[in-house]
Tab-separated table of C-alpha atoms in Angstrom:
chain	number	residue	atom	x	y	z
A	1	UNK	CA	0.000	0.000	0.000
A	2	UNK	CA	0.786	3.345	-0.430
A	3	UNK	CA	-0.214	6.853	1.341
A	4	UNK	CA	-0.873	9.508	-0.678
A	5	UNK	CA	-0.749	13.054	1.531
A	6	UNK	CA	-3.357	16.393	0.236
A	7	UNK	CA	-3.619	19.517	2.368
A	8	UNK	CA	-6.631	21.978	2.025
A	9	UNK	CA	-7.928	24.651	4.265
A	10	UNK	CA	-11.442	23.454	4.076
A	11	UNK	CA	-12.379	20.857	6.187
A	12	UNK	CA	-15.926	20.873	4.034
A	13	UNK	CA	-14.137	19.737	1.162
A	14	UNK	CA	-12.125	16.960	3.017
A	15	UNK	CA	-15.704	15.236	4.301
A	16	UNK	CA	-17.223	15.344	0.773
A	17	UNK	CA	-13.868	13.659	-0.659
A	18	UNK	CA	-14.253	11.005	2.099
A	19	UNK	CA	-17.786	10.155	1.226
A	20	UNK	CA	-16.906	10.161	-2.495
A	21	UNK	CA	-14.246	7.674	-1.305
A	22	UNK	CA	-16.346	5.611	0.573
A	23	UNK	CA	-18.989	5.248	-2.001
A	24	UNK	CA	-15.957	4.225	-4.598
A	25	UNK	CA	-15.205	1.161	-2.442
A	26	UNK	CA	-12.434	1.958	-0.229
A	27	UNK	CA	-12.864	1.555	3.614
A	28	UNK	CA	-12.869	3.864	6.034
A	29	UNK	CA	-9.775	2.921	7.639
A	30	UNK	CA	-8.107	4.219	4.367
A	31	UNK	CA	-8.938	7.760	5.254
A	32	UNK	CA	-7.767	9.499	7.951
A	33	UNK	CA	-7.325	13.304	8.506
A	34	UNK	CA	-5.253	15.446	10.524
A	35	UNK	CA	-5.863	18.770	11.939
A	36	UNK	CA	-5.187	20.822	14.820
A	37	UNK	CA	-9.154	21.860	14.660
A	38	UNK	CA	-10.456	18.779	16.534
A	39	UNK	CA	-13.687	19.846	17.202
A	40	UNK	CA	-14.184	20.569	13.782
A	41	UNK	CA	-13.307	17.046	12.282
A	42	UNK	CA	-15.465	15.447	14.614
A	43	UNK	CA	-18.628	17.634	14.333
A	44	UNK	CA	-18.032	16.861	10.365
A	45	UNK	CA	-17.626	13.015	11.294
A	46	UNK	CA	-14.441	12.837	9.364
A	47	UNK	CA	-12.012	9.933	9.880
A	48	UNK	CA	-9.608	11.466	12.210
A	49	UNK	CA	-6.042	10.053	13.536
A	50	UNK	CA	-6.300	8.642	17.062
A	51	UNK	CA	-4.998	11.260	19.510
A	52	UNK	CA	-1.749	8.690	20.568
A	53	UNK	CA	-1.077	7.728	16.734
A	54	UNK	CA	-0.394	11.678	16.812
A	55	UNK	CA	2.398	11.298	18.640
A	56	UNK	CA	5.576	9.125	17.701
A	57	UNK	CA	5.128	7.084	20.697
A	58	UNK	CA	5.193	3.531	18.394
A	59	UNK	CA	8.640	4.579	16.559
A	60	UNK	CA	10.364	5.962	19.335
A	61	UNK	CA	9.763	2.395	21.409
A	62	UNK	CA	11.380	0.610	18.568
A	63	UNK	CA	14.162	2.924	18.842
A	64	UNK	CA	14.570	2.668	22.740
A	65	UNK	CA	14.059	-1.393	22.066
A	66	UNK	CA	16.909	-1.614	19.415
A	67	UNK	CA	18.960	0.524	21.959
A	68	UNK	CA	18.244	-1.854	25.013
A	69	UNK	CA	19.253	-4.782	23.021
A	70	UNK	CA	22.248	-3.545	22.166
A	71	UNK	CA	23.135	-2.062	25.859
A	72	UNK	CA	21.743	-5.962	26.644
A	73	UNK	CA	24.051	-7.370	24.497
A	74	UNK	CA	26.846	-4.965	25.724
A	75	UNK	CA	26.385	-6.205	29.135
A	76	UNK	CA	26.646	-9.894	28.547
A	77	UNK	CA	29.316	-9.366	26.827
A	78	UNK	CA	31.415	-7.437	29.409
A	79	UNK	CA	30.271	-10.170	31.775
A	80	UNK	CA	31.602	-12.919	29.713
A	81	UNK	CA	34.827	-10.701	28.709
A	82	UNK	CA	35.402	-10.183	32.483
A	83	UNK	CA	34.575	-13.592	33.622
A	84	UNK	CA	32.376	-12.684	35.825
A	85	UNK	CA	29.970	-15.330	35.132
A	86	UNK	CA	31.946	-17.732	37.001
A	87	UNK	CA	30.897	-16.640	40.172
A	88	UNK	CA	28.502	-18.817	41.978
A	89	UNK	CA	25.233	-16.807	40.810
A	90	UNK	CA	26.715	-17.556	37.096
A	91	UNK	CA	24.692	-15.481	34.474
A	92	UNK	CA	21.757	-15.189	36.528
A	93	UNK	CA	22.383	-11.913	37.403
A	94	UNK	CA	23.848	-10.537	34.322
A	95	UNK	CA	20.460	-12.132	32.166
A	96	UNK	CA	18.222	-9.757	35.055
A	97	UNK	CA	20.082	-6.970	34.029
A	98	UNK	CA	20.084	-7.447	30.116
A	99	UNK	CA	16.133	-7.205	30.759
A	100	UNK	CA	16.090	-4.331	32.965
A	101	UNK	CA	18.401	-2.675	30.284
A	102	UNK	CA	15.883	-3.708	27.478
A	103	UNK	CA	12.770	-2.551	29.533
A	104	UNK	CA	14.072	0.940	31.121
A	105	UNK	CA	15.197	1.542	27.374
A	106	UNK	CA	11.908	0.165	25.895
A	107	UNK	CA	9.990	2.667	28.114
A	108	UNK	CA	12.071	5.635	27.959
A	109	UNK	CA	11.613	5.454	24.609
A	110	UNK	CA	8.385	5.302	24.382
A	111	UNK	CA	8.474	8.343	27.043
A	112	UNK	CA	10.224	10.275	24.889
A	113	UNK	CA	7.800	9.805	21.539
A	114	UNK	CA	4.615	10.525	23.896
A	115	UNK	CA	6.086	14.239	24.043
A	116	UNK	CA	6.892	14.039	20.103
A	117	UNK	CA	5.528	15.121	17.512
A	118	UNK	CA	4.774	11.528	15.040
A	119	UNK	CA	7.817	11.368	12.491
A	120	UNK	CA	5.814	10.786	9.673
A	121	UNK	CA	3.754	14.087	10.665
A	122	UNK	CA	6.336	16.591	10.981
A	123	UNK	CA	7.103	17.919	7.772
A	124	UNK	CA	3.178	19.054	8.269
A	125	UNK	CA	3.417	21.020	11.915
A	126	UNK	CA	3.748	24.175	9.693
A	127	UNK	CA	0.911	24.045	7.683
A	128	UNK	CA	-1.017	22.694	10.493
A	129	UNK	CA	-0.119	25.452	13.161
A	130	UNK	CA	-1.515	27.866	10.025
A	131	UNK	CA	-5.180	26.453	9.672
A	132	UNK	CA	-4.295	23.899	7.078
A	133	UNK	CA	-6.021	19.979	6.996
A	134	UNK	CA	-4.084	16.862	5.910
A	135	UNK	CA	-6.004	14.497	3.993
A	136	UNK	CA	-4.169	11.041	3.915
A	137	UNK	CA	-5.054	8.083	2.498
A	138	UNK	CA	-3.736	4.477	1.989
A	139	UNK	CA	-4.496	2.787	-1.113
A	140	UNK	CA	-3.341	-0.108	-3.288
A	141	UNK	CA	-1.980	0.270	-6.632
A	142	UNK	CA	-5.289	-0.298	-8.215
A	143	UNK	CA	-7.314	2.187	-6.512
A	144	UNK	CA	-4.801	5.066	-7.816
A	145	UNK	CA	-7.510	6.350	-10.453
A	146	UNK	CA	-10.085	6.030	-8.102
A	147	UNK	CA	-8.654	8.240	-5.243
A	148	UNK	CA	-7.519	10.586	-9.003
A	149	UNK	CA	-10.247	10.849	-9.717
A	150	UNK	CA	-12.250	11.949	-6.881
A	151	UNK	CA	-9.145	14.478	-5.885
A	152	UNK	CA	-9.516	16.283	-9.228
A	153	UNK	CA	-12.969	17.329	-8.782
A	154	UNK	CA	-11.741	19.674	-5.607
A	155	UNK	CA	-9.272	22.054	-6.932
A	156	UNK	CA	-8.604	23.616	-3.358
A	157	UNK	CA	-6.920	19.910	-2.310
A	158	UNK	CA	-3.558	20.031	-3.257
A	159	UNK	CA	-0.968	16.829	-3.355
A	160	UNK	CA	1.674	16.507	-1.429
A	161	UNK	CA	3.292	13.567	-1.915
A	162	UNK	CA	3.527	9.843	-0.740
A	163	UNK	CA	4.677	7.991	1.994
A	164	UNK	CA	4.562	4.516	3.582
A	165	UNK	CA	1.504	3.268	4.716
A	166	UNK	CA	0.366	1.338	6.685
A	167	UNK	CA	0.515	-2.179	6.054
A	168	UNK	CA	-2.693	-3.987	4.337
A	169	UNK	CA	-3.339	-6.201	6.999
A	170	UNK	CA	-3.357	-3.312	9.167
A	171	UNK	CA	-5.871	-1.638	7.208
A	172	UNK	CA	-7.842	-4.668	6.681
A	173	UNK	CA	-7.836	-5.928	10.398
A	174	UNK	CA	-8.878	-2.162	11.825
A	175	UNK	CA	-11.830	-2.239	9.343
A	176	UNK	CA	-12.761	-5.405	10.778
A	177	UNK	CA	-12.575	-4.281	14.234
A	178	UNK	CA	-14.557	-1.064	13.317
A	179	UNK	CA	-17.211	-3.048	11.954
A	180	UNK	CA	-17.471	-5.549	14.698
A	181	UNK	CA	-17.391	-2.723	17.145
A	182	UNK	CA	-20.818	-1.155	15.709
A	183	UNK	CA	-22.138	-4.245	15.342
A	184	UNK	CA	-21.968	-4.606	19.054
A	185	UNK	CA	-24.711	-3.664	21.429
């Protein structure tokens, strides 16, 4: 899949683009728009991005994960270098560390995206802090003339490139949440 990115100032346009979108087959959890005018989005009903997805808490996680590995790995490997694993504990208490490490660094990094902006958002804080709406929207290769299409008809929409999205079982699998969820009493 692939996200295309559009920016307008008029949220009006954005809702009539998703229901055009909608009614051309693609799901909901395709669509998503970001704006600093909450209120706004949801009074229109427009598909917005989940407050915490907002923030690059999932990224920066990874990042303190990779980094606790390492610092894990570090640490056994200083133990085993050092030969301290031939006291009587053995690696018992080198193996509690190397998951403290991996946790502390896990968290703090997660700590540290709660408080940043999402990574794949920030070339947009600009135009966002000035009024503007990002319209994004993950599609497959086939629905490219569809999601044309539609775009064309609203000449205040503007492209602004492509990204990664998210993957299609991702897409798939929240749609099927989303459906079960209404379908709930």
């Amino acid at each position: 899949m692939l996200r295309h990115y559009y920016i307008t100032d008029r949220l009006e346009d954005l809702a009539q683009v998703e229901q055009a979108l909608i009614s051309q087959g693609m799901l909901d959890s395709q669509i998503h728009v970001l704006s600093e005018q909450d209120a706004e989005v949801a009074m229109l009903q427009l598909h917005e991005v989940e407050s915490v997805l907002k923030k690059d808490v999932i990224h920066s996680t990874k990042i303190g994960a990779m980094v606790g590995c390492v610092l894990a790995i570090i640490t056994l490997l200083f133990a085993y270098f050092m030969n301290w694993f031939n006291s009587p504990s053995g690696w018992l208490p080198f193996v509690f560390l190397s998951i403290i490490i991996i946790g502390f660094c896990t968290w703090e990094g997660g700590f540290i995206g709660i408080q940043t902006d999402n990574i794949n958002f920030r070339r947009f804080k600009r135009l966002l802090t000035n009024g503007m709406h990002v319209l994004f929207v993950d599609i497959e290769p086939k629905q490219k003339f569809t999601l044309d299409s539609v775009i064309k008809e609203f000449p205040s929409i503007q492209a602004q490139g492509t990204g990664d999205a998210s993957p299609h079982w991702v897409v798939y699998g929240r749609d099927k949440y989303q459906t079960f969820m209404k379908s709930m009493p």
